[in-house]
């Protein structure tokens, strides 16, 4: 039988803290979402000034990354490269800012961020996703 790491509330809190610190250091009003490997939300934090829609978008970016086992940016690149069929996939495929959390080569969750430019969202998400290493 295989075993895998899972995110506890301690790790989720650590991820939120790292992502929040990155966003606040840059004065970016974003929403940060952490999901498990099935894309189910474990935490959501909407920073002061972040728009309400950013909570939905950040959740979907995280879910896309967790279920797809890759950064959501990869799907955006596929669509922009002409694979428009991905637009009908049950994932939010067109936006950068979802980053998987990888432990021992396995995706155990993801971080999604929304509220600023796509590459800035990804920068905040990576700060969270990579803090466990």
PDB file of N, CA, C and O in Angstrom, residues 82-125:
ATOM      1  N   UNK A  82      -3.023  27.580 -28.923  1.00  0.00           N
ATOM      2  CA  UNK A  82      -3.959  27.077 -29.922  1.00  0.00           C
ATOM      3  C   UNK A  82      -4.812  25.899 -29.493  1.00  0.00           C
ATOM      4  O   UNK A  82      -5.698  25.485 -30.226  1.00  0.00           O
ATOM      5  N   UNK A  83      -4.558  25.335 -28.323  1.00  0.00           N
ATOM      6  CA  UNK A  83      -5.370  24.190 -27.853  1.00  0.00           C
ATOM      7  C   UNK A  83      -6.619  24.718 -27.158  1.00  0.00           C
ATOM      8  O   UNK A  83      -6.807  24.560 -25.965  1.00  0.00           O
ATOM      9  N   UNK A  84      -7.480  25.351 -27.937  1.00  0.00           N
ATOM     10  CA  UNK A  84      -8.669  26.001 -27.394  1.00  0.00           C
ATOM     11  C   UNK A  84      -9.681  25.017 -26.824  1.00  0.00           C
ATOM     12  O   UNK A  84     -10.574  25.421 -26.089  1.00  0.00           O
ATOM     13  N   UNK A  85      -9.547  23.739 -27.103  1.00  0.00           N
ATOM     14  CA  UNK A  85     -10.445  22.743 -26.526  1.00  0.00           C
ATOM     15  C   UNK A  85     -10.358  22.743 -25.003  1.00  0.00           C
ATOM     16  O   UNK A  85     -11.320  22.392 -24.314  1.00  0.00           O
ATOM     17  N   UNK A  86      -9.219  23.181 -24.456  1.00  0.00           N
ATOM     18  CA  UNK A  86      -9.068  23.231 -23.008  1.00  0.00           C
ATOM     19  C   UNK A  86     -10.002  24.262 -22.372  1.00  0.00           C
ATOM     20  O   UNK A  86     -10.237  24.225 -21.169  1.00  0.00           O
ATOM     21  N   UNK A  87     -10.535  25.166 -23.159  1.00  0.00           N
ATOM     22  CA  UNK A  87     -11.475  26.148 -22.614  1.00  0.00           C
ATOM     23  C   UNK A  87     -12.752  25.490 -22.109  1.00  0.00           C
ATOM     24  O   UNK A  87     -13.448  26.038 -21.254  1.00  0.00           O
ATOM     25  N   UNK A  88     -13.061  24.296 -22.615  1.00  0.00           N
ATOM     26  CA  UNK A  88     -14.273  23.599 -22.167  1.00  0.00           C
ATOM     27  C   UNK A  88     -14.003  22.603 -21.034  1.00  0.00           C
ATOM     28  O   UNK A  88     -14.930  21.975 -20.532  1.00  0.00           O
ATOM     29  N   UNK A  89     -12.751  22.495 -20.603  1.00  0.00           N
ATOM     30  CA  UNK A  89     -12.405  21.598 -19.490  1.00  0.00           C
ATOM     31  C   UNK A  89     -13.003  22.145 -18.196  1.00  0.00           C
ATOM     32  O   UNK A  89     -13.199  23.352 -18.059  1.00  0.00           O
ATOM     33  N   UNK A  90     -13.309  21.264 -17.239  1.00  0.00           N
ATOM     34  CA  UNK A  90     -13.922  21.722 -15.985  1.00  0.00           C
ATOM     35  C   UNK A  90     -12.904  22.339 -15.027  1.00  0.00           C
ATOM     36  O   UNK A  90     -12.942  22.129 -13.830  1.00  0.00           O
ATOM     37  N   UNK A  91     -11.977  23.086 -15.573  1.00  0.00           N
ATOM     38  CA  UNK A  91     -10.944  23.762 -14.799  1.00  0.00           C
ATOM     39  C   UNK A  91     -10.878  25.202 -15.262  1.00  0.00           C
ATOM     40  O   UNK A  91     -11.240  25.517 -16.390  1.00  0.00           O
ATOM     41  N   UNK A  92     -10.394  26.081 -14.400  1.00  0.00           N
ATOM     42  CA  UNK A  92     -10.174  27.465 -14.801  1.00  0.00           C
ATOM     43  C   UNK A  92      -8.824  27.502 -15.511  1.00  0.00           C
ATOM     44  O   UNK A  92      -7.781  27.700 -14.897  1.00  0.00           O
ATOM     45  N   UNK A  93      -8.854  27.267 -16.811  1.00  0.00           N
ATOM     46  CA  UNK A  93      -7.623  26.982 -17.535  1.00  0.00           C
ATOM     47  C   UNK A  93      -6.904  28.201 -18.057  1.00  0.00           C
ATOM     48  O   UNK A  93      -5.805  28.088 -18.568  1.00  0.00           O
ATOM     49  N   UNK A  94      -7.497  29.363 -17.954  1.00  0.00           N
ATOM     50  CA  UNK A  94      -6.907  30.486 -18.680  1.00  0.00           C
ATOM     51  C   UNK A  94      -6.161  31.485 -17.809  1.00  0.00           C
ATOM     52  O   UNK A  94      -5.807  32.544 -18.284  1.00  0.00           O
ATOM     53  N   UNK A  95      -5.911  31.163 -16.541  1.00  0.00           N
ATOM     54  CA  UNK A  95      -5.300  32.153 -15.667  1.00  0.00           C
ATOM     55  C   UNK A  95      -4.118  31.608 -14.878  1.00  0.00           C
ATOM     56  O   UNK A  95      -4.206  30.562 -14.246  1.00  0.00           O
ATOM     57  N   UNK A  96      -3.030  32.353 -14.880  1.00  0.00           N
ATOM     58  CA  UNK A  96      -1.839  32.034 -14.090  1.00  0.00           C
ATOM     59  C   UNK A  96      -2.085  32.420 -12.625  1.00  0.00           C
ATOM     60  O   UNK A  96      -2.798  33.367 -12.333  1.00  0.00           O
ATOM     61  N   UNK A  97      -1.494  31.673 -11.701  1.00  0.00           N
ATOM     62  CA  UNK A  97      -1.611  32.012 -10.285  1.00  0.00           C
ATOM     63  C   UNK A  97      -1.959  30.840  -9.393  1.00  0.00           C
ATOM     64  O   UNK A  97      -2.128  30.996  -8.190  1.00  0.00           O
ATOM     65  N   UNK A  98      -2.052  29.639  -9.966  1.00  0.00           N
ATOM     66  CA  UNK A  98      -2.241  28.417  -9.195  1.00  0.00           C
ATOM     67  C   UNK A  98      -0.946  27.627  -9.216  1.00  0.00           C
ATOM     68  O   UNK A  98      -0.386  27.378 -10.287  1.00  0.00           O
ATOM     69  N   UNK A  99      -0.445  27.240  -8.024  1.00  0.00           N
ATOM     70  CA  UNK A  99       0.846  26.556  -7.930  1.00  0.00           C
ATOM     71  C   UNK A  99       0.696  25.315  -7.043  1.00  0.00           C
ATOM     72  O   UNK A  99       0.188  25.414  -5.929  1.00  0.00           O
ATOM     73  N   UNK A 100       1.138  24.149  -7.526  1.00  0.00           N
ATOM     74  CA  UNK A 100       1.018  22.943  -6.698  1.00  0.00           C
ATOM     75  C   UNK A 100       1.989  22.938  -5.523  1.00  0.00           C
ATOM     76  O   UNK A 100       3.063  23.548  -5.589  1.00  0.00           O
ATOM     77  N   UNK A 101       1.590  22.263  -4.463  1.00  0.00           N
ATOM     78  CA  UNK A 101       2.456  22.033  -3.308  1.00  0.00           C
ATOM     79  C   UNK A 101       2.972  20.613  -3.467  1.00  0.00           C
ATOM     80  O   UNK A 101       2.182  19.655  -3.462  1.00  0.00           O
ATOM     81  N   UNK A 102       4.279  20.458  -3.635  1.00  0.00           N
ATOM     82  CA  UNK A 102       4.870  19.147  -3.926  1.00  0.00           C
ATOM     83  C   UNK A 102       5.776  18.733  -2.775  1.00  0.00           C
ATOM     84  O   UNK A 102       6.664  19.473  -2.371  1.00  0.00           O
ATOM     85  N   UNK A 103       5.529  17.526  -2.263  1.00  0.00           N
ATOM     86  CA  UNK A 103       6.338  16.951  -1.190  1.00  0.00           C
ATOM     87  C   UNK A 103       6.741  15.551  -1.628  1.00  0.00           C
ATOM     88  O   UNK A 103       5.889  14.738  -1.991  1.00  0.00           O
ATOM     89  N   UNK A 104       8.023  15.267  -1.620  1.00  0.00           N
ATOM     90  CA  UNK A 104       8.548  13.965  -2.034  1.00  0.00           C
ATOM     91  C   UNK A 104       8.024  13.543  -3.407  1.00  0.00           C
ATOM     92  O   UNK A 104       7.673  12.395  -3.642  1.00  0.00           O
ATOM     93  N   UNK A 105       7.954  14.505  -4.312  1.00  0.00           N
ATOM     94  CA  UNK A 105       7.534  14.230  -5.680  1.00  0.00           C
ATOM     95  C   UNK A 105       6.038  14.068  -5.881  1.00  0.00           C
ATOM     96  O   UNK A 105       5.595  13.806  -6.992  1.00  0.00           O
ATOM     97  N   UNK A 106       5.243  14.235  -4.818  1.00  0.00           N
ATOM     98  CA  UNK A 106       3.791  14.093  -4.930  1.00  0.00           C
ATOM     99  C   UNK A 106       3.110  15.433  -4.680  1.00  0.00           C
ATOM    100  O   UNK A 106       3.495  16.178  -3.779  1.00  0.00           O
ATOM    101  N   UNK A 107       2.077  15.713  -5.469  1.00  0.00           N
ATOM    102  CA  UNK A 107       1.270  16.904  -5.242  1.00  0.00           C
ATOM    103  C   UNK A 107       0.323  16.607  -4.078  1.00  0.00           C
ATOM    104  O   UNK A 107      -0.459  15.665  -4.127  1.00  0.00           O
ATOM    105  N   UNK A 108       0.447  17.413  -3.020  1.00  0.00           N
ATOM    106  CA  UNK A 108      -0.400  17.201  -1.837  1.00  0.00           C
ATOM    107  C   UNK A 108      -1.403  18.334  -1.648  1.00  0.00           C
ATOM    108  O   UNK A 108      -2.188  18.333  -0.702  1.00  0.00           O
ATOM    109  N   UNK A 109      -1.388  19.293  -2.568  1.00  0.00           N
ATOM    110  CA  UNK A 109      -2.306  20.420  -2.511  1.00  0.00           C
ATOM    111  C   UNK A 109      -1.842  21.487  -3.470  1.00  0.00           C
ATOM    112  O   UNK A 109      -0.989  21.240  -4.328  1.00  0.00           O
ATOM    113  N   UNK A 110      -2.410  22.685  -3.310  1.00  0.00           N
ATOM    114  CA  UNK A 110      -2.024  23.798  -4.176  1.00  0.00           C
ATOM    115  C   UNK A 110      -2.402  25.113  -3.509  1.00  0.00           C
ATOM    116  O   UNK A 110      -3.228  25.156  -2.607  1.00  0.00           O
ATOM    117  N   UNK A 111      -1.765  26.165  -4.004  1.00  0.00           N
ATOM    118  CA  UNK A 111      -2.069  27.527  -3.572  1.00  0.00           C
ATOM    119  C   UNK A 111      -2.562  28.292  -4.789  1.00  0.00           C
ATOM    120  O   UNK A 111      -1.964  28.217  -5.865  1.00  0.00           O
ATOM    121  N   UNK A 112      -3.649  29.015  -4.616  1.00  0.00           N
ATOM    122  CA  UNK A 112      -4.171  29.884  -5.662  1.00  0.00           C
ATOM    123  C   UNK A 112      -4.221  31.309  -5.152  1.00  0.00           C
ATOM    124  O   UNK A 112      -4.584  31.537  -3.996  1.00  0.00           O
ATOM    125  N   UNK A 113      -3.863  32.249  -6.003  1.00  0.00           N
ATOM    126  CA  UNK A 113      -3.861  33.658  -5.629  1.00  0.00           C
ATOM    127  C   UNK A 113      -4.480  34.460  -6.758  1.00  0.00           C
ATOM    128  O   UNK A 113      -4.234  34.197  -7.936  1.00  0.00           O
ATOM    129  N   UNK A 114      -5.277  35.464  -6.374  1.00  0.00           N
ATOM    130  CA  UNK A 114      -5.882  36.355  -7.354  1.00  0.00           C
ATOM    131  C   UNK A 114      -5.994  37.750  -6.759  1.00  0.00           C
ATOM    132  O   UNK A 114      -6.210  37.896  -5.558  1.00  0.00           O
ATOM    133  N   UNK A 115      -5.848  38.749  -7.627  1.00  0.00           N
ATOM    134  CA  UNK A 115      -6.042  40.115  -7.190  1.00  0.00           C
ATOM    135  C   UNK A 115      -5.155  41.134  -7.881  1.00  0.00           C
ATOM    136  O   UNK A 115      -5.481  42.313  -7.922  1.00  0.00           O
ATOM    137  N   UNK A 116      -4.021  40.688  -8.405  1.00  0.00           N
ATOM    138  CA  UNK A 116      -3.110  41.598  -9.097  1.00  0.00           C
ATOM    139  C   UNK A 116      -2.767  40.995 -10.459  1.00  0.00           C
ATOM    140  O   UNK A 116      -3.475  40.109 -10.936  1.00  0.00           O
ATOM    141  N   UNK A 117      -1.694  41.432 -11.089  1.00  0.00           N
ATOM    142  CA  UNK A 117      -1.297  40.870 -12.382  1.00  0.00           C
ATOM    143  C   UNK A 117      -0.986  39.386 -12.229  1.00  0.00           C
ATOM    144  O   UNK A 117      -0.532  38.938 -11.173  1.00  0.00           O
ATOM    145  N   UNK A 118      -1.184  38.638 -13.295  1.00  0.00           N
ATOM    146  CA  UNK A 118      -1.030  37.181 -13.247  1.00  0.00           C
ATOM    147  C   UNK A 118       0.323  36.742 -12.709  1.00  0.00           C
ATOM    148  O   UNK A 118       0.401  35.860 -11.852  1.00  0.00           O
ATOM    149  N   UNK A 119       1.403  37.373 -13.174  1.00  0.00           N
ATOM    150  CA  UNK A 119       2.723  36.958 -12.716  1.00  0.00           C
ATOM    151  C   UNK A 119       2.936  37.322 -11.244  1.00  0.00           C
ATOM    152  O   UNK A 119       3.670  36.643 -10.527  1.00  0.00           O
ATOM    153  N   UNK A 120       2.279  38.365 -10.775  1.00  0.00           N
ATOM    154  CA  UNK A 120       2.350  38.731  -9.361  1.00  0.00           C
ATOM    155  C   UNK A 120       1.558  37.748  -8.503  1.00  0.00           C
ATOM    156  O   UNK A 120       2.005  37.351  -7.421  1.00  0.00           O
ATOM    157  N   UNK A 121       0.379  37.352  -9.000  1.00  0.00           N
ATOM    158  CA  UNK A 121      -0.391  36.303  -8.321  1.00  0.00           C
ATOM    159  C   UNK A 121       0.470  35.051  -8.157  1.00  0.00           C
ATOM    160  O   UNK A 121       0.533  34.458  -7.082  1.00  0.00           O
ATOM    161  N   UNK A 122       1.140  34.660  -9.241  1.00  0.00           N
ATOM    162  CA  UNK A 122       1.984  33.461  -9.215  1.00  0.00           C
ATOM    163  C   UNK A 122       3.148  33.619  -8.251  1.00  0.00           C
ATOM    164  O   UNK A 122       3.522  32.663  -7.551  1.00  0.00           O
ATOM    165  N   UNK A 123       3.717  34.810  -8.166  1.00  0.00           N
ATOM    166  CA  UNK A 123       4.822  35.067  -7.241  1.00  0.00           C
ATOM    167  C   UNK A 123       4.375  34.845  -5.796  1.00  0.00           C
ATOM    168  O   UNK A 123       5.083  34.213  -5.005  1.00  0.00           O
ATOM    169  N   UNK A 124       3.189  35.318  -5.455  1.00  0.00           N
ATOM    170  CA  UNK A 124       2.655  35.132  -4.104  1.00  0.00           C
ATOM    171  C   UNK A 124       2.348  33.656  -3.859  1.00  0.00           C
ATOM    172  O   UNK A 124       2.687  33.110  -2.804  1.00  0.00           O
ATOM    173  N   UNK A 125       1.734  32.996  -4.839  1.00  0.00           N
ATOM    174  CA  UNK A 125       1.406  31.574  -4.687  1.00  0.00           C
ATOM    175  C   UNK A 125       2.663  30.731  -4.508  1.00  0.00           C
ATOM    176  O   UNK A 125       2.698  29.824  -3.680  1.00  0.00           O
TER     177      UNK A 125
END
